[in-house]
Amino acid sequence: MRIFLVDDDEFCMNVYKQHLNSLGYFDVAGFSNGPDCLNNLSFGPDVIFLDHGMDYLTGLEVLKKIKVYAPDIFVVFLSGQANLLTAVKALKLGATDYIVKGIYDLVNITKVLNTIKVAISLKRNEIEAGYVERLLHSNK
């Protein structure tokens, strides 16, 4: 699973990267701002952990652009603020989840990744089943 971390706080990014590595995720790229993330979407991340309050573009602006480019990417907001309005906006725009930075952020990152892993597996099974079905029908 390829993961992007987008956060202008270098300390947070390092903590999250170490946590992901400890969970066995080593294909992790970090970006300190939204434009750098957007410029690298061609590398095909499965999951993007996205900070909201950044320079240049806000997390919501980056989320909109990600969803236009690749709507199937799982985007999880990470924010230092428990702002209900921002969380609702993010979820309406297609974010998978909204995690508030703090005491439980690493636990919540682990939980959301487990859920995403299951979703990716189900999607792959769906695609494979469709492929097999088409093969069976084409050989008749």
Short mmCIF file of N, CA, C and O in Angstrom, two decimals:
data_model
loop_
_atom_site.label_atom_id
_atom_site.label_comp_id
_atom_site.label_asym_id
_atom_site.label_seq_id
_atom_site.Cartn_x
_atom_site.Cartn_y
_atom_site.Cartn_z
N MET A 1 0.85 -1.17 0.00
CA MET A 1 0.00 0.00 0.00
C MET A 1 0.90 1.23 0.00
O MET A 1 1.79 1.36 0.83
N ARG A 2 0.65 2.12 -0.94
CA ARG A 2 1.44 3.36 -1.04
C ARG A 2 0.70 4.46 -0.27
O ARG A 2 -0.48 4.70 -0.51
N ILE A 3 1.42 5.13 0.62
CA ILE A 3 0.83 6.14 1.48
C ILE A 3 1.56 7.47 1.32
O ILE A 3 2.79 7.51 1.31
N PHE A 4 0.79 8.54 1.21
CA PHE A 4 1.33 9.90 1.23
C PHE A 4 0.97 10.53 2.56
O PHE A 4 -0.17 10.39 3.04
N LEU A 5 1.93 11.24 3.16
CA LEU A 5 1.69 12.08 4.33
C LEU A 5 1.88 13.52 3.89
O LEU A 5 2.91 13.85 3.31
N VAL A 6 0.88 14.36 4.16
CA VAL A 6 0.97 15.76 3.77
C VAL A 6 0.76 16.60 5.02
O VAL A 6 -0.35 16.68 5.56
N ASP A 7 1.85 17.19 5.51
CA ASP A 7 1.79 17.96 6.74
C ASP A 7 2.94 18.94 6.77
O ASP A 7 4.08 18.57 6.49
N ASP A 8 2.66 20.19 7.10
CA ASP A 8 3.72 21.19 7.15
C ASP A 8 4.47 21.17 8.48
O ASP A 8 5.45 21.89 8.66
N ASP A 9 4.04 20.32 9.41
CA ASP A 9 4.71 20.16 10.69
C ASP A 9 5.65 18.96 10.58
O ASP A 9 5.21 17.81 10.58
N GLU A 10 6.94 19.25 10.46
CA GLU A 10 7.94 18.19 10.24
C GLU A 10 7.96 17.16 11.37
O GLU A 10 8.11 15.97 11.13
N PHE A 11 7.77 17.63 12.60
CA PHE A 11 7.77 16.72 13.74
C PHE A 11 6.62 15.72 13.61
O PHE A 11 6.82 14.51 13.75
N CYS A 12 5.42 16.23 13.34
CA CYS A 12 4.25 15.34 13.17
C CYS A 12 4.48 14.36 12.03
O CYS A 12 4.19 13.17 12.16
N MET A 13 5.00 14.86 10.94
CA MET A 13 5.23 13.98 9.79
C MET A 13 6.18 12.84 10.15
O MET A 13 5.94 11.69 9.79
N ASN A 14 7.25 13.16 10.88
CA ASN A 14 8.20 12.12 11.29
C ASN A 14 7.57 11.11 12.24
O ASN A 14 7.81 9.90 12.13
N VAL A 15 6.76 11.59 13.18
CA VAL A 15 6.08 10.69 14.11
C VAL A 15 5.15 9.75 13.34
O VAL A 15 5.15 8.53 13.56
N TYR A 16 4.38 10.32 12.41
CA TYR A 16 3.44 9.49 11.63
C TYR A 16 4.18 8.50 10.74
O TYR A 16 3.78 7.35 10.61
N LYS A 17 5.27 8.94 10.15
CA LYS A 17 6.04 8.04 9.28
C LYS A 17 6.62 6.88 10.09
O LYS A 17 6.56 5.73 9.66
N GLN A 18 7.17 7.18 11.27
CA GLN A 18 7.71 6.11 12.12
C GLN A 18 6.61 5.15 12.54
O GLN A 18 6.81 3.94 12.58
N HIS A 19 5.43 5.70 12.86
CA HIS A 19 4.31 4.85 13.25
C HIS A 19 3.90 3.93 12.09
O HIS A 19 3.71 2.73 12.29
N LEU A 20 3.80 4.50 10.90
CA LEU A 20 3.43 3.69 9.73
C LEU A 20 4.48 2.60 9.47
O LEU A 20 4.13 1.46 9.18
N ASN A 21 5.75 2.96 9.59
CA ASN A 21 6.82 1.97 9.43
C ASN A 21 6.70 0.85 10.46
O ASN A 21 6.89 -0.33 10.13
N SER A 22 6.35 1.21 11.71
CA SER A 22 6.21 0.20 12.76
C SER A 22 5.04 -0.75 12.48
O SER A 22 5.02 -1.87 12.97
N LEU A 23 4.08 -0.27 11.68
CA LEU A 23 2.93 -1.11 11.29
C LEU A 23 3.23 -1.94 10.04
O LEU A 23 2.39 -2.71 9.60
N GLY A 24 4.42 -1.74 9.46
CA GLY A 24 4.80 -2.50 8.28
C GLY A 24 4.57 -1.78 6.96
O GLY A 24 4.69 -2.37 5.90
N TYR A 25 4.25 -0.50 7.03
CA TYR A 25 4.07 0.31 5.81
C TYR A 25 5.36 1.07 5.55
O TYR A 25 5.72 1.96 6.30
N PHE A 26 6.04 0.70 4.47
CA PHE A 26 7.32 1.33 4.17
C PHE A 26 7.29 2.17 2.90
O PHE A 26 8.21 2.93 2.64
N ASP A 27 6.24 2.04 2.11
CA ASP A 27 6.09 2.84 0.91
C ASP A 27 5.34 4.12 1.29
O ASP A 27 4.16 4.28 1.01
N VAL A 28 6.05 4.99 1.99
CA VAL A 28 5.47 6.21 2.54
C VAL A 28 6.26 7.41 2.04
O VAL A 28 7.48 7.46 2.21
N ALA A 29 5.57 8.36 1.43
CA ALA A 29 6.21 9.59 0.95
C ALA A 29 5.63 10.76 1.73
O ALA A 29 4.42 10.82 1.96
N GLY A 30 6.49 11.69 2.12
CA GLY A 30 6.05 12.86 2.87
C GLY A 30 6.16 14.12 2.04
O GLY A 30 7.12 14.29 1.28
N PHE A 31 5.17 15.00 2.21
CA PHE A 31 5.16 16.29 1.52
C PHE A 31 4.78 17.37 2.52
O PHE A 31 3.86 17.18 3.33
N SER A 32 5.44 18.50 2.44
CA SER A 32 5.21 19.57 3.42
C SER A 32 4.11 20.54 2.98
O SER A 32 3.79 21.46 3.73
N ASN A 33 3.56 20.34 1.78
CA ASN A 33 2.48 21.22 1.33
C ASN A 33 1.63 20.51 0.27
O ASN A 33 2.03 19.50 -0.31
N GLY A 34 0.44 21.07 0.05
CA GLY A 34 -0.50 20.49 -0.89
C GLY A 34 -0.02 20.41 -2.33
O GLY A 34 -0.17 19.37 -2.98
N PRO A 35 0.56 21.50 -2.87
CA PRO A 35 1.01 21.44 -4.26
C PRO A 35 2.02 20.31 -4.52
O PRO A 35 1.96 19.65 -5.56
N ASP A 36 2.94 20.08 -3.59
CA ASP A 36 3.91 18.99 -3.78
C ASP A 36 3.20 17.64 -3.83
O ASP A 36 3.54 16.78 -4.64
N CYS A 37 2.21 17.47 -2.98
CA CYS A 37 1.41 16.23 -3.01
C CYS A 37 0.71 16.09 -4.35
O CYS A 37 0.79 15.04 -4.99
N LEU A 38 0.03 17.14 -4.78
CA LEU A 38 -0.71 17.09 -6.04
C LEU A 38 0.20 16.80 -7.22
O LEU A 38 -0.19 16.07 -8.14
N ASN A 39 1.41 17.34 -7.20
CA ASN A 39 2.35 17.13 -8.29
C ASN A 39 2.88 15.70 -8.34
O ASN A 39 3.52 15.31 -9.31
N ASN A 40 2.62 14.91 -7.30
CA ASN A 40 3.12 13.54 -7.23
C ASN A 40 2.02 12.49 -7.26
O ASN A 40 2.28 11.30 -7.05
N LEU A 41 0.79 12.90 -7.53
CA LEU A 41 -0.33 11.94 -7.57
C LEU A 41 -0.14 10.87 -8.63
O LEU A 41 -0.69 9.77 -8.51
N SER A 42 0.65 11.15 -9.64
CA SER A 42 0.89 10.16 -10.69
C SER A 42 1.60 8.91 -10.16
O SER A 42 1.60 7.87 -10.81
N PHE A 43 2.18 8.99 -8.95
CA PHE A 43 2.82 7.83 -8.34
C PHE A 43 1.80 6.88 -7.71
O PHE A 43 2.17 5.83 -7.19
N GLY A 44 0.53 7.26 -7.76
CA GLY A 44 -0.55 6.36 -7.39
C GLY A 44 -0.67 5.97 -5.93
O GLY A 44 -0.69 4.78 -5.61
N PRO A 45 -0.80 6.95 -5.04
CA PRO A 45 -1.00 6.57 -3.64
C PRO A 45 -2.36 5.90 -3.44
O PRO A 45 -3.33 6.21 -4.13
N ASP A 46 -2.40 4.96 -2.50
CA ASP A 46 -3.67 4.34 -2.13
C ASP A 46 -4.36 5.17 -1.05
O ASP A 46 -5.58 5.25 -0.99
N VAL A 47 -3.53 5.77 -0.18
CA VAL A 47 -4.03 6.53 0.97
C VAL A 47 -3.22 7.81 1.09
O VAL A 47 -2.00 7.80 0.92
N ILE A 48 -3.94 8.89 1.41
CA ILE A 48 -3.27 10.16 1.69
C ILE A 48 -3.76 10.66 3.05
O ILE A 48 -4.96 10.83 3.25
N PHE A 49 -2.82 10.86 3.96
CA PHE A 49 -3.13 11.51 5.24
C PHE A 49 -2.82 12.99 5.04
O PHE A 49 -1.69 13.36 4.73
N LEU A 50 -3.83 13.82 5.20
CA LEU A 50 -3.77 15.21 4.78
C LEU A 50 -4.06 16.16 5.94
O LEU A 50 -5.14 16.10 6.54
N ASP A 51 -3.10 17.02 6.24
CA ASP A 51 -3.30 18.06 7.25
C ASP A 51 -4.21 19.12 6.66
O ASP A 51 -4.23 19.34 5.45
N HIS A 52 -4.98 19.78 7.52
CA HIS A 52 -5.87 20.81 7.00
C HIS A 52 -5.19 22.18 6.93
O HIS A 52 -5.21 22.83 5.89
N GLY A 53 -4.57 22.61 8.00
CA GLY A 53 -4.02 23.96 8.04
C GLY A 53 -2.60 24.02 7.52
O GLY A 53 -1.65 23.80 8.27
N MET A 54 -2.47 24.31 6.23
CA MET A 54 -1.13 24.40 5.62
C MET A 54 -1.03 25.67 4.79
O MET A 54 -2.05 26.28 4.44
N ASP A 55 0.19 26.05 4.47
CA ASP A 55 0.41 27.18 3.56
C ASP A 55 0.03 26.79 2.14
O ASP A 55 -0.07 25.61 1.81
N TYR A 56 -0.14 27.78 1.30
CA TYR A 56 -0.43 27.64 -0.13
C TYR A 56 -1.87 27.19 -0.38
O TYR A 56 -2.65 27.93 -0.94
N LEU A 57 -2.21 25.98 0.01
CA LEU A 57 -3.57 25.47 -0.16
C LEU A 57 -4.01 24.82 1.15
O LEU A 57 -3.23 24.14 1.79
N THR A 58 -5.28 25.00 1.50
CA THR A 58 -5.79 24.30 2.69
C THR A 58 -6.01 22.83 2.35
O THR A 58 -6.06 22.45 1.17
N GLY A 59 -6.18 22.04 3.38
CA GLY A 59 -6.47 20.62 3.16
C GLY A 59 -7.73 20.41 2.34
O GLY A 59 -7.79 19.51 1.50
N LEU A 60 -8.75 21.24 2.56
CA LEU A 60 -10.00 21.11 1.79
C LEU A 60 -9.75 21.38 0.31
O LEU A 60 -10.29 20.67 -0.56
N GLU A 61 -8.94 22.38 0.01
CA GLU A 61 -8.63 22.68 -1.40
C GLU A 61 -7.86 21.54 -2.05
O GLU A 61 -8.12 21.16 -3.20
N VAL A 62 -6.92 20.96 -1.30
CA VAL A 62 -6.14 19.83 -1.82
C VAL A 62 -7.06 18.62 -2.02
O VAL A 62 -6.98 17.93 -3.04
N LEU A 63 -7.93 18.37 -1.06
CA LEU A 63 -8.87 17.25 -1.16
C LEU A 63 -9.72 17.35 -2.43
O LEU A 63 -9.88 16.35 -3.15
N LYS A 64 -10.24 18.53 -2.72
CA LYS A 64 -11.05 18.72 -3.94
C LYS A 64 -10.26 18.33 -5.18
O LYS A 64 -10.76 17.63 -6.06
N LYS A 65 -9.02 18.76 -5.24
CA LYS A 65 -8.18 18.47 -6.42
C LYS A 65 -7.83 16.98 -6.50
O LYS A 65 -7.79 16.41 -7.59
N ILE A 66 -7.58 16.36 -5.36
CA ILE A 66 -7.28 14.92 -5.36
C ILE A 66 -8.47 14.15 -5.90
O ILE A 66 -8.31 13.25 -6.74
N LYS A 67 -9.66 14.49 -5.44
CA LYS A 67 -10.86 13.75 -5.83
C LYS A 67 -11.21 13.94 -7.30
O LYS A 67 -11.79 13.06 -7.92
N VAL A 68 -10.82 15.07 -7.88
CA VAL A 68 -10.99 15.27 -9.33
C VAL A 68 -10.02 14.38 -10.09
O VAL A 68 -10.37 13.73 -11.07
N TYR A 69 -8.78 14.32 -9.62
CA TYR A 69 -7.73 13.56 -10.30
C TYR A 69 -7.95 12.05 -10.14
O TYR A 69 -7.83 11.30 -11.11
N ALA A 70 -8.24 11.62 -8.92
CA ALA A 70 -8.35 10.19 -8.64
C ALA A 70 -9.35 9.98 -7.49
O ALA A 70 -8.95 9.94 -6.33
N PRO A 71 -10.62 9.86 -7.82
CA PRO A 71 -11.65 9.77 -6.78
C PRO A 71 -11.54 8.54 -5.87
O PRO A 71 -12.11 8.52 -4.79
N ASP A 72 -10.80 7.51 -6.29
CA ASP A 72 -10.71 6.29 -5.49
C ASP A 72 -9.63 6.32 -4.42
O ASP A 72 -9.52 5.39 -3.61
N ILE A 73 -8.82 7.37 -4.38
CA ILE A 73 -7.80 7.47 -3.34
C ILE A 73 -8.49 7.72 -2.01
O ILE A 73 -9.38 8.56 -1.89
N PHE A 74 -8.06 6.99 -0.99
CA PHE A 74 -8.58 7.21 0.36
C PHE A 74 -7.84 8.40 0.96
O PHE A 74 -6.62 8.36 1.09
N VAL A 75 -8.58 9.45 1.31
CA VAL A 75 -7.98 10.64 1.90
C VAL A 75 -8.48 10.76 3.34
O VAL A 75 -9.68 10.81 3.58
N VAL A 76 -7.53 10.78 4.27
CA VAL A 76 -7.85 10.89 5.69
C VAL A 76 -7.31 12.23 6.19
O VAL A 76 -6.11 12.50 6.06
N PHE A 77 -8.19 13.04 6.73
CA PHE A 77 -7.78 14.33 7.28
C PHE A 77 -7.12 14.14 8.63
O PHE A 77 -7.60 13.36 9.46
N LEU A 78 -6.03 14.85 8.85
CA LEU A 78 -5.37 14.94 10.15
C LEU A 78 -5.33 16.42 10.49
O LEU A 78 -4.77 17.21 9.74
N SER A 79 -5.96 16.78 11.59
CA SER A 79 -6.00 18.20 11.93
C SER A 79 -5.73 18.41 13.40
O SER A 79 -6.13 17.61 14.23
N GLY A 80 -5.08 19.51 13.70
CA GLY A 80 -4.82 19.88 15.08
C GLY A 80 -6.05 20.48 15.75
O GLY A 80 -6.05 20.73 16.94
N GLN A 81 -7.08 20.71 14.97
CA GLN A 81 -8.30 21.33 15.49
C GLN A 81 -9.48 20.39 15.35
O GLN A 81 -9.69 19.79 14.29
N ALA A 82 -10.26 20.28 16.40
CA ALA A 82 -11.49 19.48 16.36
C ALA A 82 -12.61 20.39 15.88
O ALA A 82 -13.53 20.72 16.61
N ASN A 83 -12.53 20.80 14.62
CA ASN A 83 -13.50 21.73 14.05
C ASN A 83 -14.58 20.93 13.33
O ASN A 83 -14.34 20.34 12.27
N LEU A 84 -15.78 20.92 13.89
CA LEU A 84 -16.87 20.14 13.34
C LEU A 84 -17.23 20.56 11.92
O LEU A 84 -17.47 19.72 11.06
N LEU A 85 -17.25 21.86 11.66
CA LEU A 85 -17.60 22.35 10.33
C LEU A 85 -16.60 21.87 9.28
O LEU A 85 -16.99 21.40 8.20
N THR A 86 -15.32 21.93 9.60
CA THR A 86 -14.28 21.45 8.66
C THR A 86 -14.41 19.95 8.46
O THR A 86 -14.29 19.45 7.34
N ALA A 87 -14.66 19.22 9.54
CA ALA A 87 -14.81 17.76 9.43
C ALA A 87 -15.99 17.41 8.53
O ALA A 87 -15.87 16.54 7.65
N VAL A 88 -17.11 18.06 8.70
CA VAL A 88 -18.29 17.80 7.86
C VAL A 88 -17.99 18.13 6.41
O VAL A 88 -18.31 17.35 5.50
N LYS A 89 -17.36 19.28 6.17
CA LYS A 89 -17.00 19.66 4.79
C LYS A 89 -16.09 18.61 4.16
O LYS A 89 -16.26 18.22 3.01
N ALA A 90 -15.07 18.19 4.93
CA ALA A 90 -14.12 17.20 4.41
C ALA A 90 -14.83 15.90 4.04
O ALA A 90 -14.59 15.33 2.97
N LEU A 91 -15.69 15.43 4.90
CA LEU A 91 -16.41 14.17 4.64
C LEU A 91 -17.35 14.32 3.45
O LEU A 91 -17.47 13.41 2.62
N LYS A 92 -18.00 15.47 3.33
CA LYS A 92 -18.88 15.71 2.17
C LYS A 92 -18.10 15.75 0.86
O LYS A 92 -18.62 15.39 -0.19
N LEU A 93 -16.85 16.22 0.94
CA LEU A 93 -16.01 16.29 -0.26
C LEU A 93 -15.34 14.96 -0.59
O LEU A 93 -14.62 14.86 -1.58
N GLY A 94 -15.56 13.95 0.24
CA GLY A 94 -15.03 12.63 -0.09
C GLY A 94 -13.93 12.10 0.81
O GLY A 94 -13.36 11.04 0.53
N ALA A 95 -13.62 12.81 1.91
CA ALA A 95 -12.62 12.28 2.84
C ALA A 95 -13.15 10.99 3.46
O ALA A 95 -14.35 10.84 3.70
N THR A 96 -12.24 10.07 3.71
CA THR A 96 -12.60 8.79 4.32
C THR A 96 -12.84 8.95 5.81
O THR A 96 -13.73 8.30 6.37
N ASP A 97 -12.06 9.79 6.44
CA ASP A 97 -12.18 9.99 7.89
C ASP A 97 -11.53 11.32 8.26
O ASP A 97 -10.84 11.94 7.45
N TYR A 98 -11.76 11.73 9.49
CA TYR A 98 -11.20 12.97 10.04
C TYR A 98 -10.63 12.63 11.40
O TYR A 98 -11.36 12.25 12.30
N ILE A 99 -9.31 12.74 11.53
CA ILE A 99 -8.62 12.40 12.77
C ILE A 99 -8.06 13.68 13.38
O ILE A 99 -7.38 14.45 12.70
N VAL A 100 -8.35 13.88 14.66
CA VAL A 100 -7.82 15.04 15.37
C VAL A 100 -6.46 14.64 15.95
O VAL A 100 -6.34 13.61 16.61
N LYS A 101 -5.45 15.46 15.67
CA LYS A 101 -4.12 15.22 16.22
C LYS A 101 -4.17 15.33 17.73
O LYS A 101 -4.86 16.18 18.28
N GLY A 102 -3.44 14.45 18.38
CA GLY A 102 -3.41 14.50 19.83
C GLY A 102 -3.18 13.13 20.42
O GLY A 102 -2.48 12.30 19.84
N ILE A 103 -3.82 12.88 21.53
CA ILE A 103 -3.56 11.67 22.32
C ILE A 103 -3.82 10.38 21.54
O ILE A 103 -3.05 9.44 21.62
N TYR A 104 -4.90 10.34 20.77
CA TYR A 104 -5.31 9.09 20.13
C TYR A 104 -5.06 9.05 18.62
O TYR A 104 -5.55 8.16 17.95
N ASP A 105 -4.29 9.99 18.10
CA ASP A 105 -4.14 10.03 16.64
C ASP A 105 -3.47 8.78 16.08
O ASP A 105 -3.90 8.25 15.05
N LEU A 106 -2.47 8.24 16.76
CA LEU A 106 -1.80 7.04 16.24
C LEU A 106 -2.72 5.83 16.28
O LEU A 106 -2.74 5.02 15.35
N VAL A 107 -3.50 5.71 17.33
CA VAL A 107 -4.48 4.62 17.43
C VAL A 107 -5.51 4.75 16.31
O VAL A 107 -5.86 3.77 15.64
N ASN A 108 -5.97 5.98 16.07
CA ASN A 108 -6.98 6.20 15.03
C ASN A 108 -6.41 5.98 13.63
O ASN A 108 -7.11 5.49 12.75
N ILE A 109 -5.15 6.33 13.43
CA ILE A 109 -4.51 6.05 12.14
C ILE A 109 -4.47 4.54 11.91
O ILE A 109 -4.78 4.06 10.82
N THR A 110 -4.11 3.79 12.92
CA THR A 110 -4.07 2.33 12.81
C THR A 110 -5.45 1.77 12.48
O THR A 110 -5.59 0.93 11.58
N LYS A 111 -6.47 2.25 13.17
CA LYS A 111 -7.84 1.78 12.93
C LYS A 111 -8.30 2.08 11.51
O LYS A 111 -8.86 1.22 10.83
N VAL A 112 -8.06 3.31 11.05
CA VAL A 112 -8.54 3.67 9.72
C VAL A 112 -7.77 2.89 8.65
O VAL A 112 -8.35 2.48 7.63
N LEU A 113 -6.49 2.63 8.87
CA LEU A 113 -5.72 1.84 7.90
C LEU A 113 -6.23 0.40 7.84
O LEU A 113 -6.28 -0.19 6.75
N ASN A 114 -6.61 -0.16 8.98
CA ASN A 114 -7.18 -1.51 8.97
C ASN A 114 -8.48 -1.55 8.17
O ASN A 114 -8.71 -2.48 7.40
N THR A 115 -9.30 -0.54 8.33
CA THR A 115 -10.56 -0.45 7.58
C THR A 115 -10.28 -0.29 6.09
O THR A 115 -10.92 -0.94 5.25
N ILE A 116 -9.33 0.56 5.75
CA ILE A 116 -8.98 0.80 4.34
C ILE A 116 -8.41 -0.48 3.71
O ILE A 116 -8.73 -0.80 2.57
N LYS A 117 -7.60 -1.21 4.47
CA LYS A 117 -7.04 -2.47 3.96
C LYS A 117 -8.16 -3.44 3.56
O LYS A 117 -8.10 -4.07 2.52
N VAL A 118 -9.17 -3.54 4.40
CA VAL A 118 -10.31 -4.40 4.10
C VAL A 118 -11.04 -3.90 2.85
O VAL A 118 -11.38 -4.69 1.96
N ALA A 119 -11.25 -2.59 2.76
CA ALA A 119 -11.94 -2.02 1.60
C ALA A 119 -11.17 -2.28 0.30
O ALA A 119 -11.76 -2.63 -0.73
N ILE A 120 -9.86 -2.13 0.35
CA ILE A 120 -9.03 -2.38 -0.84
C ILE A 120 -9.11 -3.85 -1.23
O ILE A 120 -9.23 -4.19 -2.41
N SER A 121 -9.06 -4.73 -0.26
CA SER A 121 -9.14 -6.16 -0.52
C SER A 121 -10.49 -6.53 -1.15
O SER A 121 -10.55 -7.29 -2.13
N LEU A 122 -11.57 -5.97 -0.62
CA LEU A 122 -12.90 -6.23 -1.19
C LEU A 122 -12.99 -5.71 -2.62
O LEU A 122 -13.56 -6.37 -3.49
N LYS A 123 -12.44 -4.54 -2.87
CA LYS A 123 -12.46 -3.95 -4.21
C LYS A 123 -11.68 -4.84 -5.19
O LYS A 123 -12.13 -5.09 -6.31
N ARG A 124 -10.51 -5.33 -4.76
CA ARG A 124 -9.72 -6.21 -5.63
C ARG A 124 -10.48 -7.50 -5.94
O ARG A 124 -10.46 -8.00 -7.05
N ASN A 125 -11.14 -8.05 -4.91
CA ASN A 125 -11.93 -9.27 -5.12
C ASN A 125 -13.06 -9.03 -6.11
O ASN A 125 -13.35 -9.88 -6.95
N GLU A 126 -13.70 -7.86 -6.01
CA GLU A 126 -14.77 -7.49 -6.94
C GLU A 126 -14.24 -7.43 -8.38
O GLU A 126 -14.85 -7.94 -9.30
N ILE A 127 -13.10 -6.78 -8.53
CA ILE A 127 -12.49 -6.64 -9.86
C ILE A 127 -12.12 -8.01 -10.43
O ILE A 127 -12.41 -8.30 -11.59
N GLU A 128 -11.51 -8.85 -9.61
CA GLU A 128 -11.13 -10.19 -10.06
C GLU A 128 -12.35 -11.03 -10.42
O GLU A 128 -12.34 -11.74 -11.43
N ALA A 129 -13.41 -10.93 -9.63
CA ALA A 129 -14.63 -11.68 -9.91
C ALA A 129 -15.25 -11.22 -11.23
O ALA A 129 -15.71 -12.04 -12.03
N GLY A 130 -15.23 -9.92 -11.47
CA GLY A 130 -15.75 -9.38 -12.74
C GLY A 130 -14.93 -9.85 -13.92
O GLY A 130 -15.47 -10.18 -14.98
N TYR A 131 -13.62 -9.92 -13.75
CA TYR A 131 -12.73 -10.38 -14.80
C TYR A 131 -13.00 -11.84 -15.13
O TYR A 131 -13.11 -12.23 -16.30
N VAL A 132 -13.12 -12.66 -14.09
CA VAL A 132 -13.40 -14.09 -14.28
C VAL A 132 -14.75 -14.25 -14.98
O VAL A 132 -14.90 -15.07 -15.89
N GLU A 133 -15.75 -13.50 -14.55
CA GLU A 133 -17.09 -13.56 -15.15
C GLU A 133 -17.03 -13.22 -16.66
O GLU A 133 -17.62 -13.91 -17.48
N ARG A 134 -16.28 -12.18 -16.99
CA ARG A 134 -16.15 -11.80 -18.41
C ARG A 134 -15.44 -12.90 -19.20
O ARG A 134 -15.80 -13.18 -20.34
N LEU A 135 -14.41 -13.50 -18.60
CA LEU A 135 -13.71 -14.61 -19.28
C LEU A 135 -14.63 -15.78 -19.54
O LEU A 135 -14.62 -16.38 -20.62
N LEU A 136 -15.43 -16.12 -18.55
CA LEU A 136 -16.36 -17.24 -18.70
C LEU A 136 -17.38 -16.98 -19.80
O LEU A 136 -17.70 -17.87 -20.59
N HIS A 137 -17.88 -15.76 -19.86
CA HIS A 137 -18.89 -15.43 -20.88
C HIS A 137 -18.29 -15.29 -22.27
O HIS A 137 -18.95 -15.56 -23.26
N SER A 138 -17.02 -14.89 -22.34
CA SER A 138 -16.40 -14.72 -23.65
C SER A 138 -16.02 -16.06 -24.27
O SER A 138 -15.82 -16.17 -25.48
N ASN A 139 -15.90 -17.10 -23.46
CA ASN A 139 -15.53 -18.42 -23.97
C ASN A 139 -16.74 -19.26 -24.36
O ASN A 139 -16.59 -20.40 -24.74
N LYS A 140 -17.93 -18.73 -24.28
CA LYS A 140 -19.13 -19.49 -24.64
C LYS A 140 -19.42 -19.43 -26.11
O LYS A 140 -19.10 -18.60 -26.84
#
